[in-house]
Coordinates of C-alpha atoms in Angstrom, one line a residue:
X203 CA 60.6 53.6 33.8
X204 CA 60.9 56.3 36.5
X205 CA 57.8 57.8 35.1
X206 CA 55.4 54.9 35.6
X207 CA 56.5 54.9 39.4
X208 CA 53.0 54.8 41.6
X209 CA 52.9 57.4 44.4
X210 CA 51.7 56.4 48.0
X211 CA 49.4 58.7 49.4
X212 CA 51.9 60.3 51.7
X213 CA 54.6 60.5 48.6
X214 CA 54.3 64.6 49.0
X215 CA 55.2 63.7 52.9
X216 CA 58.4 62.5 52.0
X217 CA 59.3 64.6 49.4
X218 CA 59.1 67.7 52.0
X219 CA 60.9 65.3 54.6
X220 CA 64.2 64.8 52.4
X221 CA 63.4 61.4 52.1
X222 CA 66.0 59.4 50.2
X223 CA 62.9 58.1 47.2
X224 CA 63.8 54.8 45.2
X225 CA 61.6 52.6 43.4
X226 CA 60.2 49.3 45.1
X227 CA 57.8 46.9 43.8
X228 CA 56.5 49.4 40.9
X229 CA 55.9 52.4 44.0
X230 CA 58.5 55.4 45.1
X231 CA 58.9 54.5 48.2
X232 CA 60.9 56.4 51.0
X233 CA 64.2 54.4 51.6
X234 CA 65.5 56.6 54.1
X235 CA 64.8 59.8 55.5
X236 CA 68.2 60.1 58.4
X237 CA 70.2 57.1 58.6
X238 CA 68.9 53.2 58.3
X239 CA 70.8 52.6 61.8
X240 CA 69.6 55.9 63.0
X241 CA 65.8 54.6 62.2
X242 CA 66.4 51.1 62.8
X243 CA 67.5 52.1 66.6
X244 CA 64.4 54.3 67.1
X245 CA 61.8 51.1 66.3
X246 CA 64.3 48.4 68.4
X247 CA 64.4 51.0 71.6
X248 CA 61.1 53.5 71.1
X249 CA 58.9 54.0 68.4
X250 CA 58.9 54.8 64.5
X251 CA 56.4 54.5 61.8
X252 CA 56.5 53.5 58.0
X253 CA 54.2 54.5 54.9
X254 CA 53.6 51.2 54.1
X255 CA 50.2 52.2 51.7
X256 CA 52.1 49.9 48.8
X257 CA 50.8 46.6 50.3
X258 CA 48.0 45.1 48.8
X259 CA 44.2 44.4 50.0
X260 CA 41.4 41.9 48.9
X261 CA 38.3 41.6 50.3
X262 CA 36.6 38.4 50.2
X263 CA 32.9 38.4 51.0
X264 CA 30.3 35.5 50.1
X265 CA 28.9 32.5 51.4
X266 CA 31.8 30.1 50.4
X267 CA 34.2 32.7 51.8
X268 CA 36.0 30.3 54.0
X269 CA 35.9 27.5 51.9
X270 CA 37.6 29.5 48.9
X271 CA 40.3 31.1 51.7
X272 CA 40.9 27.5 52.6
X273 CA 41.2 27.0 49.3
X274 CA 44.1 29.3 48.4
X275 CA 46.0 29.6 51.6
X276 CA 48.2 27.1 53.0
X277 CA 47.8 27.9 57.2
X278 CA 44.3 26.9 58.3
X279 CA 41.7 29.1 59.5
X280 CA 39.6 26.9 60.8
X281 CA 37.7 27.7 63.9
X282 CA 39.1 30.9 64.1
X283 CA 37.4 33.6 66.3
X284 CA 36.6 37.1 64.2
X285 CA 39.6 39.3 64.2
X286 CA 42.3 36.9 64.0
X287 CA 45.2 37.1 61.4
X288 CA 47.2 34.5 60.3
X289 CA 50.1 34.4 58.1
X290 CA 51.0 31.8 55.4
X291 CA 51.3 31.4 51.4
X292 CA 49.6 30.9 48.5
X293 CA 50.9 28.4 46.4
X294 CA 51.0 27.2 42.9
X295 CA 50.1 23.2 42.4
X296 CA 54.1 22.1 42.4
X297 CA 54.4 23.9 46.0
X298 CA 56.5 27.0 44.7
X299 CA 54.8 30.2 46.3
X300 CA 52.6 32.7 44.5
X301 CA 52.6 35.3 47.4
X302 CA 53.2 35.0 50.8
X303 CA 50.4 37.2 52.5
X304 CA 48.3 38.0 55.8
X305 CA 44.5 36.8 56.2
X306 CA 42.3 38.6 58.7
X307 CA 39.2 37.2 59.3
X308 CA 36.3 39.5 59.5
X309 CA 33.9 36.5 60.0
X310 CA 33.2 33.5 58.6
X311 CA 32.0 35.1 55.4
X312 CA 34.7 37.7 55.2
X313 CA 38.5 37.8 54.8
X314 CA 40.8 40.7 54.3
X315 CA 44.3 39.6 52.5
X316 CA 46.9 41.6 52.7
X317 CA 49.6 41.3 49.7
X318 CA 52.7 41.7 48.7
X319 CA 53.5 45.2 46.7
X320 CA 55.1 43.6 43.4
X321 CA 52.3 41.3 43.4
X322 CA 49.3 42.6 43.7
X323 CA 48.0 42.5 39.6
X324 CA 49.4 38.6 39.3
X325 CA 48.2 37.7 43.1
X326 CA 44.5 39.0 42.6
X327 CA 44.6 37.8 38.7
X328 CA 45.6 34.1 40.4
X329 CA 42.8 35.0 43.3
X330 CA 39.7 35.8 41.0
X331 CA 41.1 32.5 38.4
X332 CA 40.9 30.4 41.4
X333 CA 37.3 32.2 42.9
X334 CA 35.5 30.3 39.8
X335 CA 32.9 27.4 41.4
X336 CA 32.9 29.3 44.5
X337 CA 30.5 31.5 45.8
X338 CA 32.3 34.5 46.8
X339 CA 32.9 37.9 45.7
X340 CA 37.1 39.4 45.2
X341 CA 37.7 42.8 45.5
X342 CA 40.9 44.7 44.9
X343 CA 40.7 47.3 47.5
X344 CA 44.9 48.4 47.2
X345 CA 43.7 51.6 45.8
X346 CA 41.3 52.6 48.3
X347 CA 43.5 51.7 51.4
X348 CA 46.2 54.0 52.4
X349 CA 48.3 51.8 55.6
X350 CA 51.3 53.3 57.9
X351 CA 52.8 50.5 60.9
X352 CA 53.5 51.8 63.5
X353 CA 56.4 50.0 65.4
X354 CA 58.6 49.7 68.6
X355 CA 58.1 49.0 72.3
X356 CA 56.5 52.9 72.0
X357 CA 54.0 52.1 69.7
X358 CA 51.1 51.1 72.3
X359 CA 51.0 54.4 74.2
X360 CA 52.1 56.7 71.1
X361 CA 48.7 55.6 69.2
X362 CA 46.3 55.0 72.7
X363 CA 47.4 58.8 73.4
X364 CA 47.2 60.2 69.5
X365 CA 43.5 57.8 69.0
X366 CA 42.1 57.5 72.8
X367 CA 41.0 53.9 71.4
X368 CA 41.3 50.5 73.7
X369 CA 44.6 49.2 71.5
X370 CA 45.7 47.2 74.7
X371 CA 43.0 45.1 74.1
X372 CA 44.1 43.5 71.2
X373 CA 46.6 40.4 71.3
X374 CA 49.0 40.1 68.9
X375 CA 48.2 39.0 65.0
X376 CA 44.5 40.5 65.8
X377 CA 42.9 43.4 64.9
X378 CA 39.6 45.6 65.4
X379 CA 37.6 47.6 63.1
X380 CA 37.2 51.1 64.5
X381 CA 34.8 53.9 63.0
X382 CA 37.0 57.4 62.9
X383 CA 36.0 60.4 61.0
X384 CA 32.9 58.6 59.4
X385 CA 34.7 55.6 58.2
X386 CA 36.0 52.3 59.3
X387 CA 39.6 52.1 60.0
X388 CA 41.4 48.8 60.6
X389 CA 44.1 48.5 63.2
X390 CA 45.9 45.3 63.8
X391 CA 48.8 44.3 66.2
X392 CA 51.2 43.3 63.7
X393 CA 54.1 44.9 62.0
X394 CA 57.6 43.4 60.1
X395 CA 60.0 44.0 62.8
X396 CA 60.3 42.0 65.3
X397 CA 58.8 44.3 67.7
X398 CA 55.3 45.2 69.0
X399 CA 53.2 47.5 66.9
X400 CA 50.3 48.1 65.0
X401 CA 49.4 48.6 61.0
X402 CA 46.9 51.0 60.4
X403 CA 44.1 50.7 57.5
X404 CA 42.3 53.7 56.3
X405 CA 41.4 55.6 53.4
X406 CA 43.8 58.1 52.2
X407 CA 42.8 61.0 53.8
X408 CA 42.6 59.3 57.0
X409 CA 46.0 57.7 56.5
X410 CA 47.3 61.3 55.6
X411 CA 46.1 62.8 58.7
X412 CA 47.6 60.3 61.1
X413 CA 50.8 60.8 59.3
X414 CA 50.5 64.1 59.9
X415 CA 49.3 63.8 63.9
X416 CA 52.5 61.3 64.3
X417 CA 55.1 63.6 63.3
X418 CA 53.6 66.0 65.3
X419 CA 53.9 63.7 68.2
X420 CA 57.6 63.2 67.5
X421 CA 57.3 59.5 65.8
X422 CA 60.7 59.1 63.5
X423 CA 59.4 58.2 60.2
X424 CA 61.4 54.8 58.8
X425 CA 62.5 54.0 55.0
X426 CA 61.8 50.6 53.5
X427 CA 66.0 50.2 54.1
X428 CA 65.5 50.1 58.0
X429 CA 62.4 48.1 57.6
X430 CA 64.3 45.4 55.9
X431 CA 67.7 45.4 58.1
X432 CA 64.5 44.8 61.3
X433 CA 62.8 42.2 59.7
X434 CA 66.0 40.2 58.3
X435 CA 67.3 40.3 61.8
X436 CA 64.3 38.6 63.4
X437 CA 64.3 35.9 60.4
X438 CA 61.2 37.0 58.6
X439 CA 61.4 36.2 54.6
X440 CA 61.2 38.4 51.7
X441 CA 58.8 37.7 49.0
X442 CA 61.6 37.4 46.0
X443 CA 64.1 36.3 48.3
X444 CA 63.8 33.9 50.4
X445 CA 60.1 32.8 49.0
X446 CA 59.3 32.9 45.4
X447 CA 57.5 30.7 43.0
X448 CA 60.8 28.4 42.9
X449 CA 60.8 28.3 46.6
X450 CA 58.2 26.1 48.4
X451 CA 57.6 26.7 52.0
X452 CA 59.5 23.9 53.2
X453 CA 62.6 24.4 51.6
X454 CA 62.2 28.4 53.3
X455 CA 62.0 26.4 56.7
X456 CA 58.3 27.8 57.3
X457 CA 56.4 24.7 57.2
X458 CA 55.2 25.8 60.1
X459 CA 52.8 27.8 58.0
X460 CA 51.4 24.9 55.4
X461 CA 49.0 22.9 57.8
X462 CA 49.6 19.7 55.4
X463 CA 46.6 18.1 57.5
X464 CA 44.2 20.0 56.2
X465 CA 41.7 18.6 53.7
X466 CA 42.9 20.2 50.8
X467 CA 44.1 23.2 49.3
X468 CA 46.0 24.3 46.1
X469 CA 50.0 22.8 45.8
X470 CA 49.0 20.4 49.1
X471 CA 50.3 17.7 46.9
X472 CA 53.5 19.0 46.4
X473 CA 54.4 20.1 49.4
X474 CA 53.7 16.5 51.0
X475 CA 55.7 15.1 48.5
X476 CA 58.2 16.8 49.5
X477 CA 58.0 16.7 53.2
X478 CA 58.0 12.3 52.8
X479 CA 61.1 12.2 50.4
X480 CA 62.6 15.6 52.1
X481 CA 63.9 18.5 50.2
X482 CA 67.4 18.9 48.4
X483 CA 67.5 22.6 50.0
X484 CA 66.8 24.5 52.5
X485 CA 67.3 28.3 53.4
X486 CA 69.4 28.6 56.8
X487 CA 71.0 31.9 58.7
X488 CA 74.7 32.3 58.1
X489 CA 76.7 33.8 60.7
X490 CA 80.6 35.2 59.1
X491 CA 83.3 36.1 60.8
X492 CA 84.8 39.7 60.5
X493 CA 82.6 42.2 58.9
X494 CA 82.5 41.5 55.9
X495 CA 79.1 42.1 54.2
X496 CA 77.3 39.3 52.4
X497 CA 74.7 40.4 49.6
X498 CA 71.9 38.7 47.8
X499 CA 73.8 36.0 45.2
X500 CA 76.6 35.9 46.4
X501 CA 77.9 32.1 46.3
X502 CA 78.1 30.2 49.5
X503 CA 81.1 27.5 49.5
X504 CA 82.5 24.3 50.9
X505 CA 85.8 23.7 49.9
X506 CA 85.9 25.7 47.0
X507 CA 82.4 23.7 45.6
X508 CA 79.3 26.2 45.3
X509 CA 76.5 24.7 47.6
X510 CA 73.9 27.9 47.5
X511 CA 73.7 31.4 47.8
X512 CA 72.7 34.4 49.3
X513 CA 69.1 35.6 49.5
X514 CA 69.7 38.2 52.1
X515 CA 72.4 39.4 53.8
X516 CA 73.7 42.3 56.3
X517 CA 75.7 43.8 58.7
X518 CA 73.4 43.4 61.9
X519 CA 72.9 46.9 63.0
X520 CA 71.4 45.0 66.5
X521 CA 74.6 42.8 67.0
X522 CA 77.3 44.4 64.6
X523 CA 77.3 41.0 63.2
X524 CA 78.1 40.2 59.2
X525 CA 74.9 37.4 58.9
X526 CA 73.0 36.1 56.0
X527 CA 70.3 34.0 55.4
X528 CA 71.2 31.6 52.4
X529 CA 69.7 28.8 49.9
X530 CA 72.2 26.0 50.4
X531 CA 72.2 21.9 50.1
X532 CA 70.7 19.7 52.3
X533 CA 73.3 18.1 53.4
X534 CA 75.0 21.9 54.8
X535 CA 72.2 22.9 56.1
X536 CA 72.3 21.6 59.7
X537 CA 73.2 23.9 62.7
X538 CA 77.1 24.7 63.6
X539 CA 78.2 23.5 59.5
X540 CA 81.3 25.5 58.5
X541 CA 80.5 27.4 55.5
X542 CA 82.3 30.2 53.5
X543 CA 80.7 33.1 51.5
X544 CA 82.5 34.2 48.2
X545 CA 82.7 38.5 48.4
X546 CA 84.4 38.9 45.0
X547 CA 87.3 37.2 45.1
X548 CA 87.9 36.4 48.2
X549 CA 86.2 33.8 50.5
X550 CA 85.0 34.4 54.6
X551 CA 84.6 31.7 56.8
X552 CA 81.3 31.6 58.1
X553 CA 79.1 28.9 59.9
X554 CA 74.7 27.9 60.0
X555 CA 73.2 29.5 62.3
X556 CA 69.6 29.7 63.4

């Protein structure tokens, strides 16, 4: 299994960095390089920056390019002005999610998606099956585009200083297209943590180089373990966690993200359905007393019956608090519902949180 592992573009980076490698999402990928609370502080209070070249990219081009993206994507871009991102899912006809995913549009007849790792040979199969009618053109760019993010209240005036470009103009979830070296680079303001930052687009060479130029400038590199523990404590989901093709986005509490008014677009259906009748389940945060640690599975209890489980949970580096975001019934779901979480054999008290 080890051997099939795909290599970033920086792997050789981490390697000579001491980075603690693991596999994720078919890659080696650096979990570590220090400590996760060590590089989880650095992002929350200055800056740090993560090879995140696993993610996926498809290029959408064509005339029908925002009627297919409509199409596929649950969020609506309608109207949108060039260089906005917006994030959402894609979702099967019974609702459950395919992918959840960003869109940046170029312009009206060009969208960027930006995918999950695991998913990017079922996601752009599912893409291109869906394309067929439409007059657009797919495009799996993942193996062109190397991507690091670079995050924390730091990140503005790290890159301005490193690139000289005009990053303070752009808002958050927007991006520019820049041309460095002889070749367009993407940078957006958008990130996994919580904090502000930017994700930077580019071919490998490029992305090797400002690697290189921001750990020259004294950037911590972050592991995939801190960039988890930041975005579980700002309540962002996990593809595989708390959204997969089981899990709708209304029982994952981001309905926020499937416009149900627009026109049409693949698993609307479903998902109105079950907004009318409402849902038998729904993913909440779970706050536990002590510090106890809950992890993904574990059962989550009332009164000794099993009303859902775990799909993430951690000791809150942030807070120091033991919390959890779970799939439980309806009916416990509502803020301030007592709650207990089964750690082997013992149960801890707990309660819903936001």
């Amino acid at each position: 299994m080890e051997e099939n592992l795909i290599k970033t573009c920086l792997h050789d980076r981490h390697v000579a960095l001491g980075a603690l490698m693991s596999p994720f999402g078919g890659f080696d990928m650096p979990i570590q390089y220090s400590t996760i609370i060590d590089e989880h502080n650095a992002v929350r209070n200055n800056v740090g920056v993560f090879d995140v070249s696993h993610m996926g990219e498809v290029r959408i081009t064509g005339k029908d390019a925002y009627k297919y993206v409509s199409h596929i994507f649950c969020n609506d871009v309608t109207g949108a002005p060039d260089g906005q991102i917006f994030y959402g899912m894609m979702c099967y006809e019974n609702g459950g999610v395919v992918d959840d995913l960003l869109v940046y549009k170029v312009n009206e007849e060009e969208y960027f998606l930006v995918i999950n790792a695991s998913n990017i040979d079922k996601d752009f199969a599912w893409i291109q099956k869906n394309a067929e009618g439409y007059d657009v053109k797919c495009e799996n760019q993942s193996e062109y585009y190397g991507e690091v993010a670079v995050q924390g209240p730091e990140a503005e005036a790290t890159l301005i200083k490193l690139l000289g470009l005009p990053l303070d103009e752009i808002p958050f979830y927007n991006f520019k297209t820049f041309a460095i070296d002889g070749e367009d680079v993407i940078i957006s303001r958008t990130g996994y943590t919580g904090e502000d930052g930017f994700e930077v687009y580019g071919s490998h060479d490029f992305t090797r180089k400002m690697w290189d130029m921001l750990m020259e400038a004294g950037v911590t590199p972050c592991g995939l373990g801190c960039r988890d523990t930041l975005r579980f404590e700002v309540g962002l989901p996990l593809y595989g966690h708390e959204l997969t093709a089981d899990i709708t986005p209304i029982e994952a509490s981001l309905s926020m993200f499937a416009r149900l008014e627009k026109p049409e677009f693949i698993g609307k259906e479903a998902l109105v359905k079950q907004k009318e009748e409402g849902v038998t389940r729904r993913i909440v945060g779970v706050e536990l007393e002590g510090k106890a640690v809950p992890r993904q599975g574990y059962p989550v209890e009332v009164n000794g019956e099993v009303i859902g489980e775990v799909t993430t949970g951690y000791n809150s580096i942030s807070t120091g608090k033991s919390v959890a975001m779970a799939m439980v019934k309806k009916e416990y779901a509502k803020l301030g519902t007592p709650v207990e979480i089964r750690i082997r054999k013992k149960t801890f008290p707990g309660i819903v949180v936001k």
